[in-house]
């Protein structure tokens, strides 16, 4: 089975310096280790005429997402800073769209929707429309972090009726509590997200 074709999108979730670089402010264990694995997928998807989409966590300097403003996270992925940039070793074809989440201070983890931190109202990002526009029916999810943005993005993809797969060796978890990453993988599986390893195709 070929993993990529023109009706398949590879969604590369938040492979940004603050998560992927060991010096990042919300550095995920093993985050830089998945970059070469993800690069091989990007190359394969592009070669097969598939769509590659990069999501980026994209916060203002103050947001209830951050511990200093009442949330739980250290300051990370502030718009236009080093931490918000895609990891420099990541293959980033210039035609691959970028979806930036949180531009207006919204919270939320999914690449498909943001959430107003005060009202809780969800707003769709441009991702679903972009995928529908390109005739995408299948989605492959990789990136960071398994227990937050990868999980939220994959669950939304499945809910939106895309045939959704997760590459379990191309993700890494925050694991605030040990086991969070494994539990997230179980939740995705229960929602119908298929699991593969990159060497299986
Ligand atoms: C993420 C924590 C806070 C993620 C984003 O990209 O998984 N995690 N903001
Ligand atoms: Zn964030």
PDB file of N, CA and C in Angstrom, residues 2-7 42-51:
ATOM      1  N   UNK A   2       0.563   2.155  -0.912  1.00  0.00           N
ATOM      2  CA  UNK A   2       1.303   3.423  -0.907  1.00  0.00           C
ATOM      3  C   UNK A   2       0.630   4.361   0.079  1.00  0.00           C
ATOM      4  N   UNK A   3       1.457   5.044   0.851  1.00  0.00           N
ATOM      5  CA  UNK A   3       0.890   5.908   1.873  1.00  0.00           C
ATOM      6  C   UNK A   3       0.389   7.232   1.284  1.00  0.00           C
ATOM      7  N   UNK A   4       1.006   7.717   0.226  1.00  0.00           N
ATOM      8  CA  UNK A   4       0.661   9.048  -0.286  1.00  0.00           C
ATOM      9  C   UNK A   4       0.190   9.001  -1.730  1.00  0.00           C
ATOM     10  N   UNK A   5      -0.756   9.877  -2.016  1.00  0.00           N
ATOM     11  CA  UNK A   5      -1.242  10.091  -3.374  1.00  0.00           C
ATOM     12  C   UNK A   5      -1.868  11.482  -3.369  1.00  0.00           C
ATOM     13  N   UNK A   6      -2.370  11.963  -4.518  1.00  0.00           N
ATOM     14  CA  UNK A   6      -2.875  13.344  -4.551  1.00  0.00           C
ATOM     15  C   UNK A   6      -4.091  13.593  -3.655  1.00  0.00           C
ATOM     16  N   UNK A   7      -4.744  12.539  -3.176  1.00  0.00           N
ATOM     17  CA  UNK A   7      -5.903  12.730  -2.282  1.00  0.00           C
ATOM     18  C   UNK A   7      -5.518  12.585  -0.806  1.00  0.00           C
ATOM     19  N   UNK A  42       7.819  13.739   4.359  1.00  0.00           N
ATOM     20  CA  UNK A  42       7.562  14.940   3.542  1.00  0.00           C
ATOM     21  C   UNK A  42       8.033  14.683   2.107  1.00  0.00           C
ATOM     22  N   UNK A  43       9.233  14.123   1.980  1.00  0.00           N
ATOM     23  CA  UNK A  43       9.781  13.857   0.646  1.00  0.00           C
ATOM     24  C   UNK A  43       8.896  12.862  -0.119  1.00  0.00           C
ATOM     25  N   UNK A  44       8.454  11.829   0.590  1.00  0.00           N
ATOM     26  CA  UNK A  44       7.610  10.811  -0.047  1.00  0.00           C
ATOM     27  C   UNK A  44       6.262  11.384  -0.472  1.00  0.00           C
ATOM     28  N   UNK A  45       5.680  12.186   0.422  1.00  0.00           N
ATOM     29  CA  UNK A  45       4.368  12.774   0.111  1.00  0.00           C
ATOM     30  C   UNK A  45       4.482  13.697  -1.099  1.00  0.00           C
ATOM     31  N   UNK A  46       5.510  14.526  -1.139  1.00  0.00           N
ATOM     32  CA  UNK A  46       5.697  15.456  -2.259  1.00  0.00           C
ATOM     33  C   UNK A  46       5.914  14.679  -3.557  1.00  0.00           C
ATOM     34  N   UNK A  47       6.732  13.622  -3.486  1.00  0.00           N
ATOM     35  CA  UNK A  47       7.039  12.836  -4.686  1.00  0.00           C
ATOM     36  C   UNK A  47       5.788  12.155  -5.238  1.00  0.00           C
ATOM     37  N   UNK A  48       4.839  11.850  -4.355  1.00  0.00           N
ATOM     38  CA  UNK A  48       3.609  11.167  -4.782  1.00  0.00           C
ATOM     39  C   UNK A  48       2.520  12.158  -5.180  1.00  0.00           C
ATOM     40  N   UNK A  49       2.827  13.445  -5.159  1.00  0.00           N
ATOM     41  CA  UNK A  49       1.819  14.453  -5.508  1.00  0.00           C
ATOM     42  C   UNK A  49       0.830  14.705  -4.387  1.00  0.00           C
ATOM     43  N   UNK A  50       1.176  14.293  -3.175  1.00  0.00           N
ATOM     44  CA  UNK A  50       0.323  14.548  -2.010  1.00  0.00           C
ATOM     45  C   UNK A  50       0.501  15.982  -1.529  1.00  0.00           C
ATOM     46  N   UNK A  51      -0.368  16.367  -0.605  1.00  0.00           N
ATOM     47  CA  UNK A  51      -0.295  17.708  -0.035  1.00  0.00           C
ATOM     48  C   UNK A  51       0.423  17.627   1.307  1.00  0.00           C
TER      49      UNK A  51
END
